Short mmCIF file of C-alpha atoms in Angstrom, two decimals:
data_model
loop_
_atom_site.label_atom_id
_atom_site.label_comp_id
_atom_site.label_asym_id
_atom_site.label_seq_id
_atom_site.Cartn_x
_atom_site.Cartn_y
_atom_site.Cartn_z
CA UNK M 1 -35.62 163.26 -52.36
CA UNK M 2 -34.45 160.06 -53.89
CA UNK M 3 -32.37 157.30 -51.20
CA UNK M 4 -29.33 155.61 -52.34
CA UNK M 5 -30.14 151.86 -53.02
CA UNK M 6 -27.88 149.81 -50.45
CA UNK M 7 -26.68 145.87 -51.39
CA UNK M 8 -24.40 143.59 -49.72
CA UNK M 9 -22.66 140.78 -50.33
CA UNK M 10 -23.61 137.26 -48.84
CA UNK M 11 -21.67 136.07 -45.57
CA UNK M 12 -18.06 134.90 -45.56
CA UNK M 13 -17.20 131.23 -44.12
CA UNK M 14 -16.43 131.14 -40.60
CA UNK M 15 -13.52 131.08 -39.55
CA UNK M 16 -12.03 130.49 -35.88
CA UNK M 17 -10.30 133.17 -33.71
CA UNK M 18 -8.13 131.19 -31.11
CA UNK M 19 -6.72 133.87 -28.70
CA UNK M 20 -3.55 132.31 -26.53
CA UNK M 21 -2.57 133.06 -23.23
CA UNK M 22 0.72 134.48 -22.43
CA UNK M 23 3.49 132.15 -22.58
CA UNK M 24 4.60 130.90 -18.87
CA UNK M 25 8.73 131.59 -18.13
CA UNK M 26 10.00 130.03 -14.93
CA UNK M 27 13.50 130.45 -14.03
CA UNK M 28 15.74 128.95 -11.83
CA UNK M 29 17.71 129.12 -9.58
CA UNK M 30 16.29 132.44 -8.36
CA UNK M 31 19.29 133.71 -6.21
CA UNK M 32 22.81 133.42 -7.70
CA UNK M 33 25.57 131.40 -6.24
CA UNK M 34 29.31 131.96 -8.21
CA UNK M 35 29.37 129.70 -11.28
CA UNK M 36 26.00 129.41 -11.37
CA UNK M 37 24.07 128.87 -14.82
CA UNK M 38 20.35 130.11 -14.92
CA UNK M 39 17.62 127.48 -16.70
CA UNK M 40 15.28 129.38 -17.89
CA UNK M 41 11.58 127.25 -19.26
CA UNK M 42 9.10 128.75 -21.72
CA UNK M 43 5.68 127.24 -21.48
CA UNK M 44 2.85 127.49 -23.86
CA UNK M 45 -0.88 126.31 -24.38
CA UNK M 46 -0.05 123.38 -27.26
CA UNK M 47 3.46 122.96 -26.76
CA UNK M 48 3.49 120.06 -29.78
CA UNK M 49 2.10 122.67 -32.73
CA UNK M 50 5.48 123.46 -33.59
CA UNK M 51 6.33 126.41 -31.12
CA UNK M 52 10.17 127.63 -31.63
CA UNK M 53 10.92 129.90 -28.28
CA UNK M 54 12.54 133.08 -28.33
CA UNK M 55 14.44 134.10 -25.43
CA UNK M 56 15.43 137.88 -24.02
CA UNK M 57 17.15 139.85 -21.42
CA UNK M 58 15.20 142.62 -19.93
CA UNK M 59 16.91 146.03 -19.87
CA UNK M 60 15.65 148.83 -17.46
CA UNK M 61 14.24 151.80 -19.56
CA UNK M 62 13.80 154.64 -17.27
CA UNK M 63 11.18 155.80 -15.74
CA UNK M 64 8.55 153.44 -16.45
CA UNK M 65 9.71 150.71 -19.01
CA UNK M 66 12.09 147.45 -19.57
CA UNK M 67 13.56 147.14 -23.57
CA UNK M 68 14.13 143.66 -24.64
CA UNK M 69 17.58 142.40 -26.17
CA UNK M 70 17.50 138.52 -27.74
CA UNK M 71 20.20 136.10 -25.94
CA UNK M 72 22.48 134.82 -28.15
CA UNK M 73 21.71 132.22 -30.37
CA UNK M 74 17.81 132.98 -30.42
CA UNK M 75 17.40 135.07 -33.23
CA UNK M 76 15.67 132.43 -35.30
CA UNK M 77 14.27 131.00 -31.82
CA UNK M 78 15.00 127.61 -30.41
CA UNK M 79 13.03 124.20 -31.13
CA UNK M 80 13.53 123.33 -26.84
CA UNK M 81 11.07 125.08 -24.73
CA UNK M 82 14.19 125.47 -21.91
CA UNK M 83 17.53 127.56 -22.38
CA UNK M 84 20.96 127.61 -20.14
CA UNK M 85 22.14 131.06 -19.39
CA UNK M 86 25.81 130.49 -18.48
CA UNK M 87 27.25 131.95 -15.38
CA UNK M 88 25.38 135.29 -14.64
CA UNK M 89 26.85 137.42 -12.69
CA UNK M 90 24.77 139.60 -11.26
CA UNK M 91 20.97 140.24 -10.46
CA UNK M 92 19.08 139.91 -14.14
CA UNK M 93 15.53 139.71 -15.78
CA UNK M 94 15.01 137.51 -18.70
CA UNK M 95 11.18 136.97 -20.97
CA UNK M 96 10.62 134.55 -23.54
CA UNK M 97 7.32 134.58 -26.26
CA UNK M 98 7.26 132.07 -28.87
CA UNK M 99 6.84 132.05 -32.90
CA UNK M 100 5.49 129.51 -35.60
CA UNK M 101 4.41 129.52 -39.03
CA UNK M 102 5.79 131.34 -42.22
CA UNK M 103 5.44 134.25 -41.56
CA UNK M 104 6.03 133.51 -38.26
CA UNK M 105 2.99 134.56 -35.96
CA UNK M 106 4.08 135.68 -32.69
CA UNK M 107 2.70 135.31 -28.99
CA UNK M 108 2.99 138.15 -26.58
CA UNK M 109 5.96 138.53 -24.37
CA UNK M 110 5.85 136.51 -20.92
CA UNK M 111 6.15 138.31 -17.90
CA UNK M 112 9.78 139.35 -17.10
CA UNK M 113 11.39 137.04 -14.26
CA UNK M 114 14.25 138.10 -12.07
CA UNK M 115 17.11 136.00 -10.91
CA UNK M 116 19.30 137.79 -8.07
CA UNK M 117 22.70 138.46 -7.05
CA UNK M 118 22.82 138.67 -3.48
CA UNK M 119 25.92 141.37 -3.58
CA UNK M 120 29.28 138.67 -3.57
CA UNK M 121 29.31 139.66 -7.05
CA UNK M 122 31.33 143.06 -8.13
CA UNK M 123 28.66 145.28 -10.13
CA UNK M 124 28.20 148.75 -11.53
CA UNK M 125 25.23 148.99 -9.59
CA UNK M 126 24.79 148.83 -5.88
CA UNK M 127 21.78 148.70 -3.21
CA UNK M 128 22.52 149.90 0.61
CA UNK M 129 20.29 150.03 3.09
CA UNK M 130 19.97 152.05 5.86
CA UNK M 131 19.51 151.06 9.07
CA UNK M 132 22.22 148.86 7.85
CA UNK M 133 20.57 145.40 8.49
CA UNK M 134 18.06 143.59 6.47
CA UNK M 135 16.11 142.03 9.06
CA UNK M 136 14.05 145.24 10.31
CA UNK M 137 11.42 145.86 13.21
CA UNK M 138 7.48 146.57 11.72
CA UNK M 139 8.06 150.11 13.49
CA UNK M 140 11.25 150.58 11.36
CA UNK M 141 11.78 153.64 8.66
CA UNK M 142 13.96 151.67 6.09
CA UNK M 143 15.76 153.98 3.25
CA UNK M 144 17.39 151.96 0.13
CA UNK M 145 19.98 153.83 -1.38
CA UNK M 146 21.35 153.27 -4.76
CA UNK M 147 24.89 153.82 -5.91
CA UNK M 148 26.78 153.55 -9.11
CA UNK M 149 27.10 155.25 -12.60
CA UNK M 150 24.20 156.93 -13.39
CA UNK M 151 21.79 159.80 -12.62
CA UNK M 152 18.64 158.32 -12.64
CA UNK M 153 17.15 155.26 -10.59
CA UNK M 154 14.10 153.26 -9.91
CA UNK M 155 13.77 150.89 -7.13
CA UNK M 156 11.55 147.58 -7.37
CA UNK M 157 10.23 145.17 -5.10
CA UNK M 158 9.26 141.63 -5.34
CA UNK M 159 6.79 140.27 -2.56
CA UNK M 160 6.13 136.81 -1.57
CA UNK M 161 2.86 136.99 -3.15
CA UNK M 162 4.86 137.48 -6.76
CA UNK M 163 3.79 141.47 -7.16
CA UNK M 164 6.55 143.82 -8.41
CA UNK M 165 6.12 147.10 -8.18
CA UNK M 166 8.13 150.37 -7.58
CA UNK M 167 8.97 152.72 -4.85
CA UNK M 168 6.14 155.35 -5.84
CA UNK M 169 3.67 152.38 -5.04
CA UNK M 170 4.89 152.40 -1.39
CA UNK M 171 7.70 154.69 -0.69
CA UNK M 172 9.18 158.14 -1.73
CA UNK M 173 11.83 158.28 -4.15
CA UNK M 174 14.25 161.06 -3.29
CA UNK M 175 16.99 161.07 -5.99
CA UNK M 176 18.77 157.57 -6.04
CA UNK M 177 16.99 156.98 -2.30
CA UNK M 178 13.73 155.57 -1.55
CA UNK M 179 12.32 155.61 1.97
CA UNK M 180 9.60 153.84 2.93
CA UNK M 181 7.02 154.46 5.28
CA UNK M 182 6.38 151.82 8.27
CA UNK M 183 2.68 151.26 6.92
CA UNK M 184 4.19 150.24 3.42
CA UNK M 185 6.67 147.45 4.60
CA UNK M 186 6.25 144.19 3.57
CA UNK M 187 8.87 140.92 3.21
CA UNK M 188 10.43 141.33 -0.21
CA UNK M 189 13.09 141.15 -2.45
CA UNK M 190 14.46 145.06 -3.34
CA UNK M 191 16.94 145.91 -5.72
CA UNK M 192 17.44 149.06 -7.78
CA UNK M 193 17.71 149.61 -11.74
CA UNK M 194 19.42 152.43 -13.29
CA UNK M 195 19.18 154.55 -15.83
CA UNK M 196 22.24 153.38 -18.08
CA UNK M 197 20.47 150.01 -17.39
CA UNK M 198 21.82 148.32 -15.17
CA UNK M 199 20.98 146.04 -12.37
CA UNK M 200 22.07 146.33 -8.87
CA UNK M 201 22.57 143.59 -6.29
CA UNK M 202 19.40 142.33 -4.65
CA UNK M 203 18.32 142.72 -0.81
CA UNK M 204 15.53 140.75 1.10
CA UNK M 205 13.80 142.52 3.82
CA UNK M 206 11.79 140.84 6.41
CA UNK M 207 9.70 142.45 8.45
CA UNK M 208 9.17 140.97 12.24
CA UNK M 209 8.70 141.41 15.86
CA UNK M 210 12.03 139.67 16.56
CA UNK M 211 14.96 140.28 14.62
CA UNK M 212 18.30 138.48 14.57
CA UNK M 213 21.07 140.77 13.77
CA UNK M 214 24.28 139.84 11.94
CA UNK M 215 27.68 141.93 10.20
CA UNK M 216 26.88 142.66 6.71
CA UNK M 217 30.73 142.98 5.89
CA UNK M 218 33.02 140.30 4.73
CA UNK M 219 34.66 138.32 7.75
CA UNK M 220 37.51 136.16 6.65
CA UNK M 221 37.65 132.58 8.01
CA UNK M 222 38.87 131.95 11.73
CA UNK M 223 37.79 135.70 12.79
CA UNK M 224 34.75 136.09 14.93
CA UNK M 225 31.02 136.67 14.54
CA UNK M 226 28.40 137.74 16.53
CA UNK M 227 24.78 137.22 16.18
CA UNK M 228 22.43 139.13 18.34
CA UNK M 229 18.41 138.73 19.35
CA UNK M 230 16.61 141.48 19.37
CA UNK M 231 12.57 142.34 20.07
CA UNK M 232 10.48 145.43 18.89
CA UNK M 233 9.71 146.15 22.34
CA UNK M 234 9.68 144.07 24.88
CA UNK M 235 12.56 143.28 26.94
CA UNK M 236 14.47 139.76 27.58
CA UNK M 237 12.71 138.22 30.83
CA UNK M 238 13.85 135.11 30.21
CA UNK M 239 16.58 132.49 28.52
CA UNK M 240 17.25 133.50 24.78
CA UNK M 241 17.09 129.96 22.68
CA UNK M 242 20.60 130.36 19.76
CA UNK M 243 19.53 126.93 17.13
CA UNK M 244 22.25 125.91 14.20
CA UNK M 245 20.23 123.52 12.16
CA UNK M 246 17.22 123.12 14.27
CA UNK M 247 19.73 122.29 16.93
CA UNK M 248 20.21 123.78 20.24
CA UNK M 249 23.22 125.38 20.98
CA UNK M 250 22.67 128.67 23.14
CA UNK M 251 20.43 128.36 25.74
CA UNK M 252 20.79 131.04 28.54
CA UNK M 253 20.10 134.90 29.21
CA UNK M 254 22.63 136.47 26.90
CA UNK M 255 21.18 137.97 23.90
CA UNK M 256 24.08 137.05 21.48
CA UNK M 257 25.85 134.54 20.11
CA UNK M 258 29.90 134.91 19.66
CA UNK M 259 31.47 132.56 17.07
CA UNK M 260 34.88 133.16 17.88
CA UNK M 261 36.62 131.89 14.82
CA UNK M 262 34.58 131.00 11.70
CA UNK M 263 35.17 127.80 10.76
CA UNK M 264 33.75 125.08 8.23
CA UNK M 265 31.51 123.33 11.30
CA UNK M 266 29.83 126.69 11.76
CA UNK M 267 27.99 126.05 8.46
CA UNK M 268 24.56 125.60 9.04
CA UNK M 269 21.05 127.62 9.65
CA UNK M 270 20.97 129.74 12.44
CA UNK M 271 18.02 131.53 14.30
CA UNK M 272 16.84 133.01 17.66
CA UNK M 273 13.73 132.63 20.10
CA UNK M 274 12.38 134.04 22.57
CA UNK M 275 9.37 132.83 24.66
CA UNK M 276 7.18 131.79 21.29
CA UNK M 277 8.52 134.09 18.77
CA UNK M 278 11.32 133.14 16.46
CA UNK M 279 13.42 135.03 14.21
CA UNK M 280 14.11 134.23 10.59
CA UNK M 281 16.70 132.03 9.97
CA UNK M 282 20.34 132.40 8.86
CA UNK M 283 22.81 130.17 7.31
CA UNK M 284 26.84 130.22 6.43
CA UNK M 285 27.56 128.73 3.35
CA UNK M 286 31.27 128.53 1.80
CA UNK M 287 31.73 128.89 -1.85
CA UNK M 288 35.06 129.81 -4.44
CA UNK M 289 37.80 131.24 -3.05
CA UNK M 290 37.82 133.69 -5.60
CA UNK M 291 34.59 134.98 -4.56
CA UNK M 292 32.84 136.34 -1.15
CA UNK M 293 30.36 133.61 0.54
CA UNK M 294 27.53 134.80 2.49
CA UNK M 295 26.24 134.24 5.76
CA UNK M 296 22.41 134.87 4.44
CA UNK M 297 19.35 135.91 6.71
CA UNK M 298 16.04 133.26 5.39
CA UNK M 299 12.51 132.39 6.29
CA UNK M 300 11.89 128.25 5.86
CA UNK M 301 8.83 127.35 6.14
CA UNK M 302 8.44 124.70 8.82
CA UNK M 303 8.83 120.83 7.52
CA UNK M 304 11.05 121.94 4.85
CA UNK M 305 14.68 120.05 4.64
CA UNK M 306 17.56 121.29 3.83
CA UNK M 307 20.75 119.77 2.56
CA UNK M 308 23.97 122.06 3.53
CA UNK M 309 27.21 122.57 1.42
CA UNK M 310 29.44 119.21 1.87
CA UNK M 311 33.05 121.13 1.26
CA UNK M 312 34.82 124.19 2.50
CA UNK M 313 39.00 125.30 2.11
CA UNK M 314 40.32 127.02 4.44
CA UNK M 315 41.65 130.39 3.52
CA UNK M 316 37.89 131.26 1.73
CA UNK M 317 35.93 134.34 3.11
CA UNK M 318 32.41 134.60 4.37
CA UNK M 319 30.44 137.75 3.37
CA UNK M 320 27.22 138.27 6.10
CA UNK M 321 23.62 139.24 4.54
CA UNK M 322 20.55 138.84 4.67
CA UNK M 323 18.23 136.92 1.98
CA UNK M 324 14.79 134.49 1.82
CA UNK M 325 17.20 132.04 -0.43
CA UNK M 326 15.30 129.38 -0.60
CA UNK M 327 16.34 128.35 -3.81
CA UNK M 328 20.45 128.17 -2.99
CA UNK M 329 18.99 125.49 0.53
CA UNK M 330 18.64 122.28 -2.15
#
């Protein structure tokens, strides 16, 4: 039985494989204020090797998947690594990749990045959550409801250690409700995405011993507010300690705090203690009058500064929520 001879050829050059990493997108602010514009930055290994950037909004795909549509004006990509989204109006999620050469090579897609409406924004979409408070108890059942024009929904989470992931990961979705389990709670950003692709407002949850408790419904300036303390489960022994900008104001044994008429020199951070353990804070911040304000619930870390809105008008209306803004305390 005769073999088949076998030749080859002699080696090729070399050549060299350079394998990039994903482009970087930051965006910022990350929670929307009314009339905001949202910067978004695309960075890349090499940025001087003639990079043009390519920036898109992400759109939810149900069940499992976002779809990409190009912003305007980056079809052909941009030569600046940054881009201006102007005035957003609700919560969003934007990705960028980048393109050179002829034909143009392409990287991958950057992670998507979310910027958040806080709910003073009308949308299609909406997030409630039940019990109706955002600053909840470890023991607590929470259930996130979603509301608007479609049949199908997905809710995500953002934690502070940057991991999104969806209510199947640590919950049980139950039509357009999720409800999560005490062992799964953790601080985060929730919001819900439909299946006609929209976006719904965005909620933070933190999860504590001691709670302070405000109105999540509009309250128009000069009527009242009240801010309670609360603990898991002890009970108040002694003096409950009310601070507006690091500054005592409430020192005694009631467990609330009554602003009787809202006014501009109740703007400021607000948060409770008892014995050593302090609530998140809150802060009242006045914006258009043609939109709601909020009164937002927010963890700063200590040594952090703050600088608070300089104007208010009478006549504008404060909305009450709850939400780690750091990025609106600049």
């Amino acid at each position: 039985m005769k073999h088949a001879q076998q030749s080859s050829t002699e080696w090729s050059d070399p050549i060299k494989l350079t394998v990039f990493d994903k482009p970087q997108l930051t965006v910022s602010p990350l929670w929307l204020s009314p009339g905001d514009s949202v910067t978004l930055n695309c960075e890349v290994e090499h940025p001087s090797a003639g990079w043009r950037f390519f920036w898109y909004k992400t759109v939810p795909d149900l069940p499992y998947y976002y779809s990409s549509e190009l912003l305007p004006g980056s079809s052909n990509g941009t030569e600046q690594d940054s881009y201006i989204v102007h005035g957003p109006t609700h919560t969003a999620g934007y990705k960028c990749r980048a393109g050179r050469g002829d034909p143009v090579y392409y990287t991958d897609y950057s992670k998507s990045q979310f910027v958040w409406s806080g709910g003073q924004f009308v949308s299609v979409s909406s997030l409630t959550v039940s019990p109706d408070r955002v600053q909840h108890f470890t023991s607590d059942s929470v259930s996130l409801s979603c509301e608007g024009n479609s049949t199908e929904w997905r809710v995500r989470r953002f934690t502070e250690n940057s991991y999104h992931s969806y209510c199947s990961s640590w919950g049980t979705m139950s039509g357009s409700t999720c409800n999560i389990d005490s062992f799964w709670q953790s601080d985060a950003v929730y919001w819900c995405e439909s299946g006609s692709g929209d976006f719904s407002n965005a909620v933070n949850i933190t999860i504590q011993h001691i709670i302070l408790v405000s109105p999540v419904h509009p309250v128009t300036e000069g009527d009242s507010v009240s801010l309670s303390c609360r603990l898991r489960r002890q009970t108040f022994e002694s003096n409950v300690f009310f601070y507006r900008n690091e500054k005592l104001i409430q020192n005694d044994t009631r467990r609330e705090l009554n602003i009787s008429a809202v006014s501009k020199s109740d703007e400021g951070f607000y948060k409770c203690q008892y014995s050593q353990q302090v609530s998140a804070q809150s802060w009242i911040r006045s914006g258009d009058a043609s939109h709601i304000s909020t009164l937002s619930l927010t963890r700063i870390a200590p040594g952090n500064t703050h600088t608070l809105p300089q104007t208010a008008a009478k006549g504008r209306r404060f909305a009450v929520k709850d939400s780690e803004n750091n990025q609106e305390c600049n």
